[in-house]
Amino acid sequence: EASSSTSINGNPNEKIIEKLKEMSKLYLITNDKGRSIAYQKAIEALKRCTHPIRSYEEIKALPYVKQSLADKIWEIIRTNGLVKLTAFQSRDDVATLGLFAGVWGAGAETTKQWFAQGFRTLDDLRKRARLTRAQQIGLKYYDDFNARIPRDEVTRIETIVKQTANEAVPGLMMETCGSYRRLKPSCGDIDILITFKDGKRHLHESILSPLIDKLKAIEFLTDDLINHSETSSSTGNNSEQMTYFGVCRLPEPGSLHRRIDLIFIPANEWACSLLYFTGSALFNRSMRRLARRLNMSLSQHGLYNGVGVEKIHAGQALHTPTEESIFQYLNLPYRAPEDRDH
Ligand code: DCP
Ligand code: MG
Ligand code: MN
């Protein structure tokens, strides 16, 4: 019998959620995305549940929770533990893979290889691993990148980018998306979406460069991770998105190096990009799935109607001036960014 299941932050199923979070993280580390997502969905279902779960029937009533996961939740309730989690945590590769997963630019395949090559510490990687340039920077700022960014620091970073952009390239419109726009108290990185206020003006490499150069000149940007323009033909939409992934730091002494993404998009893709880069990733998945059920296709570039089986974006692009309009096409009530964790 769960007696004191209410925790400080008020969620009556916090103990279960904590264990499921750990499982989801470990499945991601061991490259089992499917299971990781299944656990994330169960976590979101539990977060929305306002009473403490006490019976197996209540677990089965949760959306998206399949049999095997329901059994695990029941095990946590009955025993306060989870054998599978304990087994996971005692595997000698898991802790190392988790450590390596903290290197920016290293996916699950890479971390697996590093382990197979006999590397066990970050120092092993520094001295002996073959690293991409991005991974070298990921290692250099390992601690900084793995520290959460307080919300008010994101606000200050955003202010610098906006001011500098206005000086370097007049007429830009900017919005900080990601976890910041979902009103999280802290963020993993800073995601800034950028376009021209005047929708007729076209993006070009020559627009991005002066802004990046200026941000470097004031020593705000310290390192580049990825800098590329994608004049994407795969979308069949003449999309001309440009992304810059880099590292920034506030001028105050003691400031940490932070991960920053600048994403330049054409004005007609604004709402769909805003929706995509606001996330969460889990929310995006369910929006895309819903669109497909309605014979539409949703991406960061647009919403398309009458999609054939063969070509992903073969359909007709719908006019999406606002995020609200996207929800309307999908027959959904509008959801504010802070309600988009699932
Ligand atoms: N995104 C997505 N699918 C992915 C990665 C990202 O749909 N595999 C979208 C949703 C995310 C947004 O891009 O919210 C920004 O990506 P981030 O990785 O920066 O995620 P968040 O900003 O949501 O969280 P964090 O605080 O960790 O940065
Ligand atoms: Mg982010
Ligand atoms: Mn990001």
Coordinates of C-alpha atoms and ligand atoms in Angstrom, one line a residue:
E1 CA 0.0 0.0 0.0
A2 CA 1.5 3.3 -1.1
S3 CA 1.1 5.6 1.9
S4 CA 3.1 8.8 1.2
S5 CA 3.2 8.8 -2.6
T6 CA 2.8 12.5 -2.9
S7 CA 6.2 14.2 -3.6
I8 CA 7.5 17.7 -3.1
N9 CA 6.7 18.7 -6.7
G10 CA 3.2 17.4 -6.2
N11 CA 3.0 14.6 -8.7
P12 CA 1.3 11.6 -7.0
N13 CA 3.2 9.1 -9.2
E14 CA 6.6 10.7 -8.9
K15 CA 8.3 7.5 -7.7
I16 CA 7.1 5.6 -10.7
I17 CA 8.0 8.4 -13.1
E18 CA 11.5 8.6 -11.7
K19 CA 12.1 4.9 -12.4
L20 CA 10.6 5.1 -15.9
K21 CA 12.7 8.1 -16.7
E22 CA 15.8 6.2 -15.8
M23 CA 14.7 3.3 -18.0
S24 CA 13.9 5.6 -20.9
K25 CA 17.4 7.2 -20.6
L26 CA 19.1 3.8 -20.5
Y27 CA 17.3 2.5 -23.5
L28 CA 18.3 5.6 -25.4
I29 CA 21.9 5.1 -24.4
T30 CA 21.8 1.4 -25.5
N31 CA 20.3 2.5 -28.8
D32 CA 16.8 1.1 -28.3
K33 CA 14.8 4.2 -29.5
G34 CA 11.5 2.4 -29.7
R35 CA 11.5 1.3 -26.1
S36 CA 12.8 4.7 -25.0
I37 CA 9.9 6.4 -26.7
A38 CA 7.4 3.9 -25.2
Y39 CA 8.6 4.8 -21.8
Q40 CA 8.5 8.5 -22.5
K41 CA 4.9 8.2 -23.5
A42 CA 4.0 6.3 -20.3
I43 CA 5.8 9.0 -18.3
E44 CA 3.7 11.7 -20.0
A45 CA 0.5 9.7 -19.4
L46 CA 1.5 9.4 -15.7
K47 CA 2.3 13.1 -15.5
R48 CA -1.3 13.9 -16.6
C49 CA -2.7 11.5 -14.0
T50 CA -3.8 13.5 -10.9
H51 CA -4.2 10.7 -8.5
P52 CA -1.8 8.0 -7.2
I53 CA -2.1 4.8 -9.3
R54 CA -2.7 1.9 -6.9
S55 CA -4.3 -0.9 -9.0
Y56 CA -3.4 -2.8 -12.1
E57 CA -6.7 -1.8 -13.7
E58 CA -5.7 1.9 -13.3
I59 CA -2.4 1.2 -15.1
K60 CA -4.2 -0.6 -17.9
A61 CA -6.5 2.4 -18.3
L62 CA -3.5 4.7 -19.0
P63 CA -3.2 5.6 -22.7
Y64 CA -0.3 4.2 -24.7
V65 CA 0.8 1.8 -22.0
K66 CA 1.2 -1.7 -23.4
Q67 CA 1.2 -5.0 -21.4
S68 CA 4.9 -5.4 -20.7
L69 CA 5.2 -1.8 -19.6
A70 CA 2.1 -2.1 -17.5
D71 CA 3.7 -5.1 -15.7
K72 CA 6.8 -3.0 -15.0
I73 CA 4.7 -0.2 -13.5
W74 CA 2.8 -2.7 -11.4
E75 CA 6.2 -4.2 -10.2
I76 CA 7.3 -0.7 -9.1
I77 CA 4.1 -0.1 -7.2
R78 CA 4.2 -3.6 -5.5
T79 CA 7.9 -3.7 -4.7
N80 CA 9.2 -0.2 -4.9
G81 CA 11.8 -1.5 -7.2
L82 CA 12.3 -2.7 -10.8
V83 CA 14.5 -5.7 -11.4
K84 CA 15.1 -4.8 -15.0
L85 CA 16.4 -1.4 -14.0
T86 CA 18.7 -2.8 -11.4
A87 CA 20.1 -5.3 -14.0
F88 CA 20.5 -2.5 -16.5
Q89 CA 22.4 -0.3 -14.0
S90 CA 24.8 -3.1 -13.0
R91 CA 25.8 -3.8 -16.6
D92 CA 29.4 -2.6 -17.0
D93 CA 28.9 -1.1 -20.4
V94 CA 25.8 1.0 -19.5
A95 CA 27.6 3.6 -17.2
T96 CA 30.3 4.1 -19.8
L97 CA 27.9 4.4 -22.7
G98 CA 26.0 7.0 -20.6
L99 CA 29.2 8.9 -20.0
F100 CA 30.1 8.8 -23.7
A101 CA 26.5 9.9 -24.7
G102 CA 27.3 13.2 -23.0
V103 CA 29.8 14.0 -25.7
W104 CA 28.0 16.3 -28.1
G105 CA 28.0 14.9 -31.6
A106 CA 28.3 11.3 -30.5
G107 CA 25.3 9.1 -31.3
A108 CA 24.5 5.6 -29.9
E109 CA 26.5 3.9 -32.7
T110 CA 29.6 5.9 -32.0
T111 CA 29.5 5.4 -28.3
K112 CA 29.0 1.7 -28.8
Q113 CA 32.1 1.6 -31.1
W114 CA 34.2 3.6 -28.6
F115 CA 33.2 1.0 -25.9
A116 CA 34.1 -1.9 -28.3
Q117 CA 37.5 -0.2 -28.9
G118 CA 38.2 -0.5 -25.2
F119 CA 37.7 3.2 -24.2
R120 CA 36.3 3.6 -20.8
T121 CA 37.0 7.3 -19.8
L122 CA 36.8 10.7 -21.3
D123 CA 40.5 10.8 -21.1
D124 CA 40.7 7.6 -23.2
L125 CA 38.6 9.4 -25.9
R126 CA 40.8 12.5 -25.7
K127 CA 44.0 10.6 -26.1
R128 CA 43.1 7.6 -28.3
A129 CA 39.7 8.0 -30.1
R130 CA 39.3 9.2 -33.6
L131 CA 37.0 12.2 -33.1
T132 CA 35.1 14.5 -35.5
R133 CA 35.7 18.2 -35.0
A134 CA 32.3 18.5 -33.4
Q135 CA 33.1 15.7 -30.9
Q136 CA 36.4 17.3 -30.0
I137 CA 34.4 20.4 -29.0
G138 CA 31.8 18.3 -27.3
L139 CA 34.7 16.8 -25.2
K140 CA 36.3 20.2 -24.6
Y141 CA 33.1 21.6 -23.1
Y142 CA 31.8 18.3 -21.7
D143 CA 30.8 19.7 -18.3
D144 CA 29.4 22.9 -19.6
F145 CA 27.3 21.3 -22.2
N146 CA 25.8 18.8 -19.7
A147 CA 24.8 21.6 -17.3
R148 CA 21.3 22.9 -17.7
I149 CA 20.9 26.6 -18.7
P150 CA 18.7 28.6 -16.3
R151 CA 15.9 30.3 -18.1
D152 CA 17.0 33.9 -17.4
E153 CA 20.4 33.1 -18.9
V154 CA 18.6 32.0 -22.1
T155 CA 16.8 35.3 -22.1
R156 CA 20.1 37.2 -21.9
I157 CA 21.6 35.1 -24.7
E158 CA 18.5 35.8 -26.8
T159 CA 18.8 39.5 -26.2
I160 CA 22.4 39.6 -27.4
V161 CA 21.5 37.6 -30.6
K162 CA 18.6 39.9 -31.3
Q163 CA 20.5 43.1 -30.8
T164 CA 23.5 41.9 -32.9
A165 CA 21.2 40.6 -35.6
N166 CA 19.4 43.9 -35.8
E167 CA 22.7 45.7 -36.3
A168 CA 24.1 43.1 -38.8
V169 CA 21.0 42.4 -40.9
P170 CA 18.0 44.7 -40.4
G171 CA 14.5 43.3 -40.9
L172 CA 14.9 39.9 -39.3
M173 CA 12.2 38.2 -37.1
M174 CA 13.4 35.9 -34.3
E175 CA 11.8 33.5 -31.8
T176 CA 13.5 31.4 -29.2
C177 CA 11.9 28.0 -29.5
G178 CA 12.5 24.5 -27.9
S179 CA 12.2 24.0 -24.2
Y180 CA 12.5 27.8 -23.6
R181 CA 9.2 28.5 -25.5
R182 CA 7.6 25.6 -23.6
L183 CA 8.4 27.7 -20.5
K184 CA 10.7 25.2 -18.9
P185 CA 12.7 26.6 -15.9
S186 CA 15.9 25.4 -17.5
C187 CA 17.0 24.4 -21.0
G188 CA 19.5 22.0 -22.6
D189 CA 20.5 24.4 -25.3
I190 CA 19.2 27.6 -27.1
D191 CA 17.1 27.2 -30.3
I192 CA 16.5 30.4 -32.2
L193 CA 14.4 30.5 -35.3
I194 CA 15.1 33.3 -37.7
T195 CA 13.4 34.7 -40.9
F196 CA 12.7 37.9 -42.8
K197 CA 9.8 40.0 -41.6
D198 CA 9.2 40.8 -45.2
G199 CA 8.2 37.4 -46.6
K200 CA 9.3 38.4 -50.1
R201 CA 13.0 38.6 -49.2
H202 CA 14.9 35.5 -49.7
L203 CA 17.4 33.9 -47.5
H204 CA 20.9 33.5 -48.6
E205 CA 24.2 32.4 -47.2
S206 CA 25.3 36.0 -47.5
I207 CA 22.7 36.9 -44.9
L208 CA 23.7 34.3 -42.4
S209 CA 27.5 35.0 -42.6
P210 CA 27.5 38.7 -41.4
L211 CA 25.4 37.8 -38.4
I212 CA 27.7 34.8 -37.5
D213 CA 30.8 36.9 -38.1
K214 CA 29.5 39.7 -35.9
L215 CA 28.6 37.3 -33.1
K216 CA 32.1 36.0 -33.3
A217 CA 33.7 39.4 -33.4
I218 CA 32.1 40.3 -30.1
E219 CA 33.4 37.0 -28.7
F220 CA 29.8 35.7 -28.1
L221 CA 30.2 32.7 -30.4
T222 CA 33.3 30.8 -29.4
D223 CA 33.2 27.7 -31.6
D224 CA 31.4 26.3 -34.6
L225 CA 29.9 22.8 -34.5
I226 CA 27.9 22.6 -37.7
N227 CA 27.4 25.3 -40.3
H228 CA 25.5 24.4 -43.4
S229 CA 22.8 25.5 -45.7
E230 CA 20.4 23.0 -46.9
T231 CA 18.8 24.0 -50.2
S232 CA 16.7 21.0 -49.8
S233 CA 15.4 19.3 -52.9
S234 CA 14.3 16.3 -50.9
T235 CA 11.2 18.2 -49.8
G236 CA 10.4 19.2 -53.4
N237 CA 9.5 22.5 -51.9
N238 CA 12.6 24.6 -52.8
S239 CA 13.2 24.8 -49.1
E240 CA 16.2 26.9 -48.3
Q241 CA 16.7 26.3 -44.6
M242 CA 20.1 27.2 -43.1
T243 CA 21.3 25.9 -39.8
Y244 CA 24.1 27.0 -37.6
F245 CA 25.0 24.9 -34.5
G246 CA 27.6 26.5 -32.4
V247 CA 28.8 27.5 -28.9
C248 CA 28.2 30.8 -27.2
R249 CA 29.1 32.4 -23.9
L250 CA 27.9 35.5 -22.0
P251 CA 30.6 38.1 -21.4
E252 CA 30.3 37.9 -17.6
P253 CA 33.2 36.1 -15.9
G254 CA 32.4 32.6 -14.9
S255 CA 29.8 32.1 -17.6
L256 CA 29.6 28.6 -19.1
H257 CA 29.9 27.7 -22.7
R258 CA 26.4 27.0 -24.1
R259 CA 25.1 25.1 -27.1
I260 CA 23.2 27.4 -29.5
D261 CA 21.2 26.6 -32.7
L262 CA 20.4 29.3 -35.1
I263 CA 17.9 28.2 -37.8
F264 CA 17.2 30.4 -40.7
I265 CA 14.0 29.6 -42.6
P266 CA 11.9 31.1 -45.5
A267 CA 9.0 33.2 -44.2
N268 CA 6.4 30.9 -45.7
E269 CA 7.7 28.0 -43.5
W270 CA 7.6 30.1 -40.3
A271 CA 4.6 28.5 -38.6
C272 CA 5.5 24.9 -39.4
S273 CA 9.1 25.5 -38.3
L274 CA 7.9 27.3 -35.1
L275 CA 5.7 24.3 -34.3
Y276 CA 8.5 21.8 -35.1
F277 CA 11.3 23.6 -33.2
T278 CA 9.1 24.3 -30.2
G279 CA 8.5 20.6 -29.8
S280 CA 8.6 18.6 -27.7
A281 CA 9.9 15.8 -29.9
L282 CA 7.2 13.5 -28.5
F283 CA 4.5 16.1 -29.3
N284 CA 5.9 16.4 -32.9
R285 CA 5.7 12.7 -33.3
S286 CA 2.0 12.6 -32.4
M287 CA 1.2 15.6 -34.6
R288 CA 2.9 13.9 -37.6
R289 CA 1.1 10.7 -36.9
L290 CA -2.3 12.5 -36.7
A291 CA -1.5 14.3 -40.0
R292 CA -0.8 11.0 -41.7
R293 CA -4.1 9.6 -40.5
L294 CA -5.8 12.5 -42.2
N295 CA -3.9 11.9 -45.4
M296 CA -1.7 14.9 -44.8
S297 CA 1.9 15.2 -44.1
L298 CA 3.5 17.6 -41.5
S299 CA 7.1 18.5 -41.4
Q300 CA 9.2 21.5 -40.3
H301 CA 8.8 22.8 -43.8
G302 CA 5.1 22.7 -44.2
L303 CA 1.8 20.9 -44.1
Y304 CA 0.8 19.0 -47.2
N305 CA -2.5 17.7 -48.4
G306 CA -3.4 14.5 -50.3
V307 CA -0.1 12.8 -49.8
G308 CA 0.6 9.8 -52.0
V309 CA 2.3 6.6 -50.7
E310 CA 5.5 7.1 -52.7
K311 CA 6.6 10.7 -52.3
I312 CA 6.5 12.2 -48.9
H313 CA 5.8 15.7 -50.0
A314 CA 4.0 15.0 -53.2
G315 CA 0.9 16.6 -51.8
Q316 CA -0.2 20.2 -52.2
A317 CA 1.2 22.7 -49.6
L318 CA -1.4 24.2 -47.4
H319 CA -1.4 27.8 -46.4
T320 CA -0.2 27.9 -42.8
P321 CA 0.2 31.5 -41.7
T322 CA 0.1 30.7 -38.0
E323 CA 0.5 27.7 -35.6
E324 CA -3.3 28.0 -34.9
S325 CA -4.0 27.3 -38.6
I326 CA -2.0 24.0 -38.4
F327 CA -4.1 22.9 -35.4
Q328 CA -7.2 23.8 -37.3
Y329 CA -6.3 21.7 -40.4
L330 CA -5.8 18.8 -38.0
N331 CA -9.1 19.4 -36.3
L332 CA -7.4 20.0 -33.0
P333 CA -8.0 22.6 -30.4
Y334 CA -5.0 25.0 -30.1
R335 CA -2.4 24.0 -27.5
A336 CA -0.1 26.6 -26.0
P337 CA 3.6 25.8 -26.1
E338 CA 3.7 25.0 -22.4
D339 CA 1.2 22.3 -23.0
R340 CA 3.2 20.5 -25.7
D341 CA 5.3 18.1 -23.7
H342 CA 3.4 15.1 -25.2
Ligands
DCP1 N1 13.1 18.0 -32.4 C1 12.3 16.9 -32.9 N2 12.9 15.7 -33.0 C2 14.2 15.5 -32.7 C3 14.9 16.6 -32.2 C4 14.3 17.8 -32.1 O1 11.1 17.1 -33.2 N3 14.7 14.3 -32.8 C5 12.4 19.3 -32.3 C6 11.6 19.3 -31.0 C7 12.4 20.0 -30.0 C8 13.2 21.0 -30.9 O2 13.3 20.3 -32.2 O3 11.7 20.6 -29.0 C9 14.5 21.5 -30.3 O4 15.3 20.4 -30.1 P1 16.2 20.3 -28.8 O5 17.0 19.1 -28.9 O6 16.9 21.6 -28.5 O7 15.1 20.0 -27.7 P2 14.4 20.9 -26.6 O8 14.7 22.4 -26.8 O9 12.9 20.6 -26.6 O10 15.0 20.5 -25.2 P3 16.4 20.9 -24.5 O11 16.0 21.7 -23.3 O12 17.0 19.6 -24.2 O13 17.1 21.7 -25.5
MG2 MG 16.6 23.0 -27.1
MN3 MN 18.5 22.4 -30.0

